Coordinates of C-alpha atoms in Angstrom, one line a residue:
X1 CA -52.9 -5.4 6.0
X2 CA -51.8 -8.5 3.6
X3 CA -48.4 -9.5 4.0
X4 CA -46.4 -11.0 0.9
X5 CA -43.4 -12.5 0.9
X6 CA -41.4 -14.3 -1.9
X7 CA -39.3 -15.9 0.2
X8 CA -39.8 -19.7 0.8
X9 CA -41.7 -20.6 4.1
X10 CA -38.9 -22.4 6.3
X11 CA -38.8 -24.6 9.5
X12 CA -35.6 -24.7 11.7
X13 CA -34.3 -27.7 13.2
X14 CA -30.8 -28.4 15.1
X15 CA -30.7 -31.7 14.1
X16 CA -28.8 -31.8 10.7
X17 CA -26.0 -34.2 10.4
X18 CA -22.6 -33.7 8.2
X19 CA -22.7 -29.8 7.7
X20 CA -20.0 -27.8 7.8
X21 CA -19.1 -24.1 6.9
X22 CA -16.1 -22.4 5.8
X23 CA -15.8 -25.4 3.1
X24 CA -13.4 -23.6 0.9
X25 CA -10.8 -22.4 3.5
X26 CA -9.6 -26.3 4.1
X27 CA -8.3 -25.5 0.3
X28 CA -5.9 -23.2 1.8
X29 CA -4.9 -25.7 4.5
X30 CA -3.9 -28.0 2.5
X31 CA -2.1 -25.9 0.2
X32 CA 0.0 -24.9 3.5
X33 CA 0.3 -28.7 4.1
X34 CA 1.5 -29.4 -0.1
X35 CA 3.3 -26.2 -0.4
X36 CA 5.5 -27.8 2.5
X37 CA 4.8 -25.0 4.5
X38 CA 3.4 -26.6 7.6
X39 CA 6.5 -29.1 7.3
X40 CA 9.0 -26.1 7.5
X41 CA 7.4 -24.1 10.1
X42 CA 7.1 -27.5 12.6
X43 CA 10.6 -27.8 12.2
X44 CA 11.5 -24.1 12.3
X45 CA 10.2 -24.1 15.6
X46 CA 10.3 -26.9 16.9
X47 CA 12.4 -26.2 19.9
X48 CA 9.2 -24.3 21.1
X49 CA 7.7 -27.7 21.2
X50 CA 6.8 -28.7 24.8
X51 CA 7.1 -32.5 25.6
X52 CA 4.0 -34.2 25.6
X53 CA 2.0 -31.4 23.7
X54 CA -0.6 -32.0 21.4
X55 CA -0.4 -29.0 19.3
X56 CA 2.7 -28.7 17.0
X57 CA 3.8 -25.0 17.2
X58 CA 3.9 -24.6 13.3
X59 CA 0.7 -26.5 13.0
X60 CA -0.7 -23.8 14.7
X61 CA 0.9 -20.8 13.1
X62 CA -0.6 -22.1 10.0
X63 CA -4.4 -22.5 11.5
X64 CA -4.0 -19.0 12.5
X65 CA -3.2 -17.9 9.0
X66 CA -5.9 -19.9 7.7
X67 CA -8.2 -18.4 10.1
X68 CA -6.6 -14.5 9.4
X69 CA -7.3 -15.2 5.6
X70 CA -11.1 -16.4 6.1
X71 CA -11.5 -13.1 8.0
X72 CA -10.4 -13.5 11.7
X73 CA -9.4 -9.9 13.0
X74 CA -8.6 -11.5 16.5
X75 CA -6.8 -14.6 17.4
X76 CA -10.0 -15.9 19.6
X77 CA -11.0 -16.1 15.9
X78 CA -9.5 -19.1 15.5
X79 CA -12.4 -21.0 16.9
X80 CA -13.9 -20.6 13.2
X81 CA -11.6 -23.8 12.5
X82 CA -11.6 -25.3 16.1
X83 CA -15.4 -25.3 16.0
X84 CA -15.6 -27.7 12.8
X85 CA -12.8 -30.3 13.9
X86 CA -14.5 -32.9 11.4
X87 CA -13.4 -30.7 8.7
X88 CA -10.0 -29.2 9.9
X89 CA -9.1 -31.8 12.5
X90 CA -7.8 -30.8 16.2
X91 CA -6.9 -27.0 16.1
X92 CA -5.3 -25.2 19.3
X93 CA -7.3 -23.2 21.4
X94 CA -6.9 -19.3 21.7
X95 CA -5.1 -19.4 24.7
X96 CA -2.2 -21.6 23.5
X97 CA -1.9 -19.3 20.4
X98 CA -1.4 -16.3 22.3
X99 CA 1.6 -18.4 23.8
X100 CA 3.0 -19.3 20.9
X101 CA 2.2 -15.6 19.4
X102 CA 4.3 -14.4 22.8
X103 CA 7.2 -16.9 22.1
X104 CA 8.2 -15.7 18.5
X105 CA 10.9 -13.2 19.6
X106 CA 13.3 -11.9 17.3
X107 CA 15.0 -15.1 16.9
X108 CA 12.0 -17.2 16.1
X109 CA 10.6 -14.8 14.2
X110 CA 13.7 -15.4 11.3
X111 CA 13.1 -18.8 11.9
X112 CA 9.4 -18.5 10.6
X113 CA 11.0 -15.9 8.0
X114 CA 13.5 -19.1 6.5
X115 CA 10.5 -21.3 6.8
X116 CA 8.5 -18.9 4.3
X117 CA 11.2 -18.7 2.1
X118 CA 12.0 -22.8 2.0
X119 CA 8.2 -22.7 0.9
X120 CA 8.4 -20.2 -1.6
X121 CA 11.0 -22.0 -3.4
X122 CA 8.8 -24.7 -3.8
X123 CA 5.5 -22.9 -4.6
X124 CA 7.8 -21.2 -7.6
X125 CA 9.3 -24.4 -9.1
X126 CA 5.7 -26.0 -8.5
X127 CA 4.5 -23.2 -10.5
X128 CA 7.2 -23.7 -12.7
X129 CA 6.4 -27.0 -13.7
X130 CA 2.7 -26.3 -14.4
X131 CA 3.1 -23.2 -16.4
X132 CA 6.7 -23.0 -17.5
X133 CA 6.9 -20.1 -15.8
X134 CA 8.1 -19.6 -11.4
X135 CA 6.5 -16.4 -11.4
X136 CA 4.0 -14.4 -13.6
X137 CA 5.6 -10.9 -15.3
X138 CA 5.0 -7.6 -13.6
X139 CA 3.7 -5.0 -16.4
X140 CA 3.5 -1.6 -17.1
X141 CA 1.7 0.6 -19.7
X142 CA 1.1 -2.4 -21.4
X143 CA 4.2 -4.1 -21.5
X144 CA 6.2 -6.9 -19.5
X145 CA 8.9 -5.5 -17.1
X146 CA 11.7 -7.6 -16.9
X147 CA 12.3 -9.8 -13.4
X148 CA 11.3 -9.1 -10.7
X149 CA 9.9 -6.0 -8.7
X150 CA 9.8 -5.2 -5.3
X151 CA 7.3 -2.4 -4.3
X152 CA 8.1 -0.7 -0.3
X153 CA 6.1 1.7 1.5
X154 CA 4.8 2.3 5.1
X155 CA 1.7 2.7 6.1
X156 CA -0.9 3.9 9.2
X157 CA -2.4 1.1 10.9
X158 CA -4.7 2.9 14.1
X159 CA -5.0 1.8 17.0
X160 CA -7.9 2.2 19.5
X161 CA -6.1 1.6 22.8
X162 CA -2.9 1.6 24.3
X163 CA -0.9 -0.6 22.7
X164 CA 3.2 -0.4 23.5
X165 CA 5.4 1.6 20.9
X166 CA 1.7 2.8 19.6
X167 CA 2.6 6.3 19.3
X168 CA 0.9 9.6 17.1
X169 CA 1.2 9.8 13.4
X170 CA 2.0 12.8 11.3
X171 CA -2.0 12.0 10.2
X172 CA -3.0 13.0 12.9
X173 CA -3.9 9.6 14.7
X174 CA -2.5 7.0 16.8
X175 CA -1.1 3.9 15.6
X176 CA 1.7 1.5 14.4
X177 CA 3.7 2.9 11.3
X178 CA 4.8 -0.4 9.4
X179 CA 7.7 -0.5 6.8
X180 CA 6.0 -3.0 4.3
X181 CA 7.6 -4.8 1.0
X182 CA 6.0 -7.0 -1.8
X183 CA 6.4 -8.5 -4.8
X184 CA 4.4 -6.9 -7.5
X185 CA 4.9 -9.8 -9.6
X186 CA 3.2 -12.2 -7.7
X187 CA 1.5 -10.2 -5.2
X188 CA 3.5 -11.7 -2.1
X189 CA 3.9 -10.1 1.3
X190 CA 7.5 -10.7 1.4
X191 CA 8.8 -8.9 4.4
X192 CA 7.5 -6.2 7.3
X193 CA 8.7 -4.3 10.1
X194 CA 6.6 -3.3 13.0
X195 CA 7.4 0.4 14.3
X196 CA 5.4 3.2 16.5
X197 CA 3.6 5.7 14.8
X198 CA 5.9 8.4 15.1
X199 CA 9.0 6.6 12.6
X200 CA 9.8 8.5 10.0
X201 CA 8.5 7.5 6.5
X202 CA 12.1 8.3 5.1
X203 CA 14.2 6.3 7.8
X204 CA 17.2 4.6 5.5
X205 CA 17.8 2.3 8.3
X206 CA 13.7 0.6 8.0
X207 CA 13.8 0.5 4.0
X208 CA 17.0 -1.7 4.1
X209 CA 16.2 -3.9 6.8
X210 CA 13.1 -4.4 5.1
X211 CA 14.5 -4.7 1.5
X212 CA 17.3 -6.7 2.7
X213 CA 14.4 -9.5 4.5
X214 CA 12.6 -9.2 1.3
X215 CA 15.5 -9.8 -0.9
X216 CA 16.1 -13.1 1.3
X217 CA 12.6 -14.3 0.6
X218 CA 13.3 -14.4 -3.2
X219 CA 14.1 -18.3 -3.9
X220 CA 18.3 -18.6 -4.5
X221 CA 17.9 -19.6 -8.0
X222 CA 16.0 -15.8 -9.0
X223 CA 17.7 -14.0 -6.6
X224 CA 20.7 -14.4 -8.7
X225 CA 21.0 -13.6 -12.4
X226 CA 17.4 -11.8 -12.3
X227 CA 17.4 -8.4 -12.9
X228 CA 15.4 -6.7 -9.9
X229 CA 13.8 -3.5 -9.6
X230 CA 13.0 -1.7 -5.9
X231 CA 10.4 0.7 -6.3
X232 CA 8.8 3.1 -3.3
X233 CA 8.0 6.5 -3.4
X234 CA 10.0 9.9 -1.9
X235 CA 10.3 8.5 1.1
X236 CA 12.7 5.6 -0.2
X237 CA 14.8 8.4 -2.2
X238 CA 17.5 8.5 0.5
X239 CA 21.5 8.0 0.0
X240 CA 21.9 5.6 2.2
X241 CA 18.7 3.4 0.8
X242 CA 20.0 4.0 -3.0
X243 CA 24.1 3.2 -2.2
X244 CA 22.8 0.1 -0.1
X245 CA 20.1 -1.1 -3.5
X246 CA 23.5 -0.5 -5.5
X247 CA 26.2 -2.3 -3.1
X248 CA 23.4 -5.4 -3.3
X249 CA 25.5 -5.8 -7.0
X250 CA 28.5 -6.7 -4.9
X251 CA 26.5 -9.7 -4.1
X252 CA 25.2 -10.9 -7.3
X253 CA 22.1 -9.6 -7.0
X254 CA 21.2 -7.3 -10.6
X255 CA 19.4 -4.7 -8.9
X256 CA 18.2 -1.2 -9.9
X257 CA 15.8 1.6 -8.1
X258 CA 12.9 3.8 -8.9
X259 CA 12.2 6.4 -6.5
X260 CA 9.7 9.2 -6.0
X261 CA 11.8 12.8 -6.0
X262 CA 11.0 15.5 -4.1
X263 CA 10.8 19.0 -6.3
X264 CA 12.1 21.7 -4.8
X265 CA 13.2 24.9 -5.2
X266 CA 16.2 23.2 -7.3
X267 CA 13.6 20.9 -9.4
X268 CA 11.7 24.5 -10.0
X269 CA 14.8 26.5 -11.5
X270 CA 16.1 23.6 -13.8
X271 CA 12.3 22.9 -15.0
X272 CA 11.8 26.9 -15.9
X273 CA 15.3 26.1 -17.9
X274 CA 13.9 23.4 -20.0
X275 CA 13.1 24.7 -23.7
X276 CA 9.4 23.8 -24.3
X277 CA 11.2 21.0 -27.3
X278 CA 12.5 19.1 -25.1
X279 CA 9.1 17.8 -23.3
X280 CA 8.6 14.4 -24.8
X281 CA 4.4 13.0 -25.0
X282 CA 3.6 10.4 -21.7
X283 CA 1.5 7.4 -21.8
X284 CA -1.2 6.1 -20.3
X285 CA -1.4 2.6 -18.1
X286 CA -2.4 1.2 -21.4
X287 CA 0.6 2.1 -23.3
X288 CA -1.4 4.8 -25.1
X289 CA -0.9 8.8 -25.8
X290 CA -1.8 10.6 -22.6
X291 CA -2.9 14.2 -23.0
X292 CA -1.7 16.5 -21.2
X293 CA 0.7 14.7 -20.0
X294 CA 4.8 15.6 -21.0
X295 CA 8.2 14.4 -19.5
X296 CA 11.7 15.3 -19.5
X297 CA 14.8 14.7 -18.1
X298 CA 16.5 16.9 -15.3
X299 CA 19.7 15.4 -14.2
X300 CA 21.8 17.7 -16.5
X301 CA 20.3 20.4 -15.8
X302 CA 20.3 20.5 -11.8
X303 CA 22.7 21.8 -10.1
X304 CA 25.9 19.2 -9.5
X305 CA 25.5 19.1 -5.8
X306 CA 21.6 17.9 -5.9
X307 CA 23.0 14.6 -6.9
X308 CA 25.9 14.4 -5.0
X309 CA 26.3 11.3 -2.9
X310 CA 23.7 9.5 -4.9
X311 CA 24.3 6.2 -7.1
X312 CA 26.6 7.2 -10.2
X313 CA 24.3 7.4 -13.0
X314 CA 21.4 8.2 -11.2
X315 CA 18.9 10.1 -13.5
X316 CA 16.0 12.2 -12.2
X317 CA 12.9 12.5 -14.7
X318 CA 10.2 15.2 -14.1
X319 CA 6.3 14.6 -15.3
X320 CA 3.9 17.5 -16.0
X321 CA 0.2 17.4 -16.1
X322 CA -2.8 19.3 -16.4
X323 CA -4.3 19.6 -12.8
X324 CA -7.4 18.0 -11.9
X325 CA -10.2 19.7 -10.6
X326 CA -9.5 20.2 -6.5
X327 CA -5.5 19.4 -6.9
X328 CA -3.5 21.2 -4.2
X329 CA -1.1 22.9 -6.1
X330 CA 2.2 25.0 -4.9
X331 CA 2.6 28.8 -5.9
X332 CA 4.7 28.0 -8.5
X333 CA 2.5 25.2 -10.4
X334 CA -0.3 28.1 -9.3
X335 CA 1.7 29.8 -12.0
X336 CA 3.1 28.1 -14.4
X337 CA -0.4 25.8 -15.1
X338 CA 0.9 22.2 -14.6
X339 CA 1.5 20.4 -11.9
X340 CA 5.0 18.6 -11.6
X341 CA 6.1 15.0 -10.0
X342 CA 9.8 13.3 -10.5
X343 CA 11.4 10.3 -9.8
X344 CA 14.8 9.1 -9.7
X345 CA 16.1 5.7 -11.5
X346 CA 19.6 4.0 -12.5
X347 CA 17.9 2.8 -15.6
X348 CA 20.5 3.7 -18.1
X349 CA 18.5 2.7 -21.2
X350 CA 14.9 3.3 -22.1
X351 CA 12.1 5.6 -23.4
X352 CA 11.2 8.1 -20.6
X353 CA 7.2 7.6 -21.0
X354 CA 8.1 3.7 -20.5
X355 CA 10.2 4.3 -17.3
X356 CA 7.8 6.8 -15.8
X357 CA 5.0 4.4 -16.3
X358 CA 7.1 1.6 -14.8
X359 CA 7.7 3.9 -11.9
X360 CA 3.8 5.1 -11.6
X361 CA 2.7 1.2 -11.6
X362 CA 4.5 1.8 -7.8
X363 CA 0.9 2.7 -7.0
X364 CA -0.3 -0.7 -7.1
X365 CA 1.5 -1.3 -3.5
X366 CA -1.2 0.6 -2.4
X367 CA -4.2 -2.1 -3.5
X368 CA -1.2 -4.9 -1.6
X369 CA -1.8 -2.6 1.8
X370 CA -5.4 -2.4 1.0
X371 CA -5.5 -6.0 0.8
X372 CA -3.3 -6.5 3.5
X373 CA -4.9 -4.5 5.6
X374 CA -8.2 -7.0 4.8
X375 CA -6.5 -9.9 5.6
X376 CA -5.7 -9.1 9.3
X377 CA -3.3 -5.9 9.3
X378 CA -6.2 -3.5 10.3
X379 CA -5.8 -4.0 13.6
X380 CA -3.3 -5.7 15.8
X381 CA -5.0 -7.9 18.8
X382 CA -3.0 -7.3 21.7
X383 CA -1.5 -4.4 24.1
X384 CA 2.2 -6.3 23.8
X385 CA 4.1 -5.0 20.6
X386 CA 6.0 -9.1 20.7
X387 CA 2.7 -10.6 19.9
X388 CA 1.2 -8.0 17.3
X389 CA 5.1 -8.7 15.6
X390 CA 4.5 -12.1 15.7
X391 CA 0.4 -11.2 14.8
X392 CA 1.9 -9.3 11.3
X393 CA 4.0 -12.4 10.5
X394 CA 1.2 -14.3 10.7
X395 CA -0.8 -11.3 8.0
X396 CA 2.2 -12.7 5.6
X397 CA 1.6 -16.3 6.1
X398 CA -2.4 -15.3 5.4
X399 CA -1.3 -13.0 2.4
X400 CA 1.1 -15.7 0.9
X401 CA -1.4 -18.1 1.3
X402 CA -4.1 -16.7 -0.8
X403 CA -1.2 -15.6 -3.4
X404 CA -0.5 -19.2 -3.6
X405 CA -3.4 -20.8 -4.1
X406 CA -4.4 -17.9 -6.7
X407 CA -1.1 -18.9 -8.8
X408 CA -1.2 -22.5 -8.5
X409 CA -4.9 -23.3 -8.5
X410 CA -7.3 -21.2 -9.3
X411 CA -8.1 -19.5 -13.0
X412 CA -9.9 -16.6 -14.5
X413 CA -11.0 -14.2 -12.4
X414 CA -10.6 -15.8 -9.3
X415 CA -7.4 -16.2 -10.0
X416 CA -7.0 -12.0 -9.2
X417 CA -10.0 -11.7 -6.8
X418 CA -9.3 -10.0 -3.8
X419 CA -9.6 -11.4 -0.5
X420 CA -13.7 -10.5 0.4
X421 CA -14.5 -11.7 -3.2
X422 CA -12.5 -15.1 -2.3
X423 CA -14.1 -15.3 0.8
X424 CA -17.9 -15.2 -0.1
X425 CA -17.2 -17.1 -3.1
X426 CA -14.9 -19.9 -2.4
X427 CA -13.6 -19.7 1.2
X428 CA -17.2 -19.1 3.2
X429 CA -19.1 -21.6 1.0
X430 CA -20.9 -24.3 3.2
X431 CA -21.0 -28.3 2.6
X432 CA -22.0 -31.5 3.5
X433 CA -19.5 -34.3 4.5
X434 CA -20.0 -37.5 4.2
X435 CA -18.2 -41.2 4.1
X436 CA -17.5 -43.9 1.8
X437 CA -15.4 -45.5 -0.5
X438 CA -13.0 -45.1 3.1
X439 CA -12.5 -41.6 2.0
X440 CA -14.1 -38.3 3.3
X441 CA -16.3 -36.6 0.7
X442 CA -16.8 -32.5 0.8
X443 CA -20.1 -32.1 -1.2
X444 CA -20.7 -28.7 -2.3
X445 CA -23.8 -27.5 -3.0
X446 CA -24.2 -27.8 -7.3
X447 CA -26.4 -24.8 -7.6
X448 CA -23.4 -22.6 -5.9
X449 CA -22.5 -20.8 -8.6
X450 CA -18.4 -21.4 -7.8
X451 CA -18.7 -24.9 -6.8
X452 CA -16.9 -26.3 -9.7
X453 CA -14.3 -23.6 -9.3
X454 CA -13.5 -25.2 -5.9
X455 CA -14.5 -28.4 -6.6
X456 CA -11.4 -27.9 -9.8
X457 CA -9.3 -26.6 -7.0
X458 CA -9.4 -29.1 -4.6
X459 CA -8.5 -31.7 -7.5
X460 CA -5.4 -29.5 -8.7
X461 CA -4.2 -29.2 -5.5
X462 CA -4.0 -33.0 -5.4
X463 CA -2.1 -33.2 -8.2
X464 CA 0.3 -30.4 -7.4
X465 CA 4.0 -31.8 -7.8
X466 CA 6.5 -31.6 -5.4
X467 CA 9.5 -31.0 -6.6
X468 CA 12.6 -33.7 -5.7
X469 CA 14.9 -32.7 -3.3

């Protein structure tokens, strides 16, 4: 038999000089290094410092998000950067970041949370001063929502061994159960709380903590005098979580809700009441008519104990649909034909059709988890629930990195790649390094069809401003 190949004929050598992989993740590096970020964390924690040491503890955090954003699942993985020391200079071995990882208790842990929100100030006015604009606008059906929006939910993260507080999950599996928050503006992980896999998805008590750490990562100057909106699904639609989002007004902060609603027996008597008039038409994500597809408003005609305790002027808005093919339905959408979901908003003003497709944009927290959940929160590396804590802040720093450099340097559709797409376009790309003019050259590879992309990036970066002060 004739073999045929069209691949060039090739002969290995180990003797190549200069080489190095994982080119485009020194970009996020040394946005870590302009951003300031690697200058708040080393002083953040610097009382972990040990005298003579050679690694600085924040120096390290940040190599180990660097790492967690090329694709390290475990922190041995940070040998990806130790192994090319040319490239990303002298990077701590695995063994003293599992130190540092069992070090960040509760109390360093808010330090590393004050050192991400020092940096984020200064990522936003960076990007203010190159676009005009600190952050981009969240949308909806179409149209720009005003400030800013903060999407929570939890979600299953399994575990394969015994891990402490690992615990079953109402899936069915065993796991962590994280409380997660981010900004759907921007795309930011803004704040997390580890828990087993048996807390409850409606716990008050997780929601605030966790809206209350991501409220704290918003810079000072937009935490204020911005209006805010907190969106999560039925789990967040609890008294306590809605009175705390409203008592965040005694503070200054302009905040309003959108919650899922559960429909119960209640929800099923006041929509039989509603005259078939009163429906209004829904829209689409793209602003347009949506057949089959009708909402109205239920808060006058439910029962005056169903909202009792609840914000004043909280408003519950029921959707109908035409099931899909397969869609579990109860016996009463069995019988009536549609299939009903409602949320609850202190909105006062507005088009129902717009604020039900502001609230159903909540569904793009899930593509945050999914991404997320690439970038190092799939697994957490060790059997000690301190270190896969301090292993899920360092998923944020990863996250936040990527956001950043998508914001301040990178365009087009790279600019809203997700993290696999960066990584095999920009972040895994290989390159030579060479010397002269005293300066170290990266030379990508001009047939790479991204090369100028991150060629463009590396010179933005160099020009990023830092702010005064």
């Amino acid at each position: 038999m004739q073999t045929t190949t069209t691949r060039p004929r090739i002969t290995a050598t180990a003797d190549g000089e200069g080489v190095v992989s994982h080119a485009g993740s020194r970009l996020l590096a040394d946005v870590a290094d302009r951003t300031t970020l690697t200058a708040q964390l080393a002083e953040e924690l610097a009382g972990l410092r040990r005298p003579r040491s050679r690694h600085d503890p924040g120096r390290v955090l940040v190599d180990m998000a660097v790492a967690v954003a090329d694709g390290a699942t475990t922190i041995s993985d940070v040998a990806v950067l130790g192994d090319q020391a040319e490239l990303f200079g002298a990077v701590a071995s695995d063994s003293t970041c599992w130190r540092l990882l069992d070090q960040l208790d509760t109390a360093q842990s808010g330090a590393v949370a004050r050192a991400r929100a020092a940096t984020r100030e200064v990522v936003w006015a960076q990007r203010a001063e190159l676009t005009g604009q600190p952050f981009p606008p969240a949308r909806a059906a179409g149209q720009v929502l005003p400030g800013l929006v903060i999407d929570l939910d939890a979600s299953i993260v399994v575990c394969h061994s015994e891990k402490e507080q690992a615990a079953p999950t109402f899936k069915k599996t065993f796991g962590y159960h994280p409380m997660l928050a981010f900004c759907d503006n921007t795309g930011e992980f803004l704040a997390a709380l580890l828990r087993r896999g048996n807390a409850g998805s409606n716990t008050a008590a997780d929601h605030i903590a966790v809206l209350d750490a991501a409220l704290a990562q918003l810079p000072d100057a937009h935490r204020h005098g911005t209006p805010i909106l907190i969106r999560a699904d039925t789990a967040g639609c609890t008294r306590e979580f809605l009175a705390h989002i409203r008592s965040r007004r005694d503070d200054a902060l302009s905040c309003e809700f959108s919650v899922g609603w559960a429909i119960t027996d209640k929800e099923r008597a006041a929509i039989t009441a509603i005259p078939a008039s009163v429906w209004a038409d829904a829209i689409d994500a793209d602003g347009g008519h949506r057949d089959g597809a009708a909402l109205a408003e239920l808060t006058g005609v439910l029962p005056a104990r169903s909202l009792a305790g609840y914000p004043a002027g909280t408003r519950v808005i029921v959707r109908r649909e035409r099931p899909h093919p397969g869609a579990q339905l109860d016996a009463f959408e069995e019988r009536d034909g549609w299939r009903y979901t409602a949320f609850a908003t202190d909105t006062r003003v507005g088009q129902l059709a717009r604020l039900d497709a502001r609230h159903r944009a909540h569904a793009r927290v899930e593509d945050r988890i999914r991404c997320a959940k690439d970038t190092g929160m799939d697994r957490f590396p060790s059997r000690s629930f301190t270190i896969n804590t301090a292993w899920l802040a360092v998923v944020m720093l990863a996250v936040d990195l990527i956001a950043w450099t998508q914001h301040l340097l990178l365009h087009g559709h790279l600019a809203k790649a997700e993290p696999k797409t960066l990584r095999y376009r920009l972040l895994h790309v290989a390159a030579r390094l060479t010397r002269g003019q005293r300066r170290l050259w990266l030379r990508i590879q001009r047939s790479w069809p991204w090369a100028r992309d991150l060629a463009a990036a590396f010179t933005r970066l160099a020009t990023l401003p830092i702010p005064a002060g």
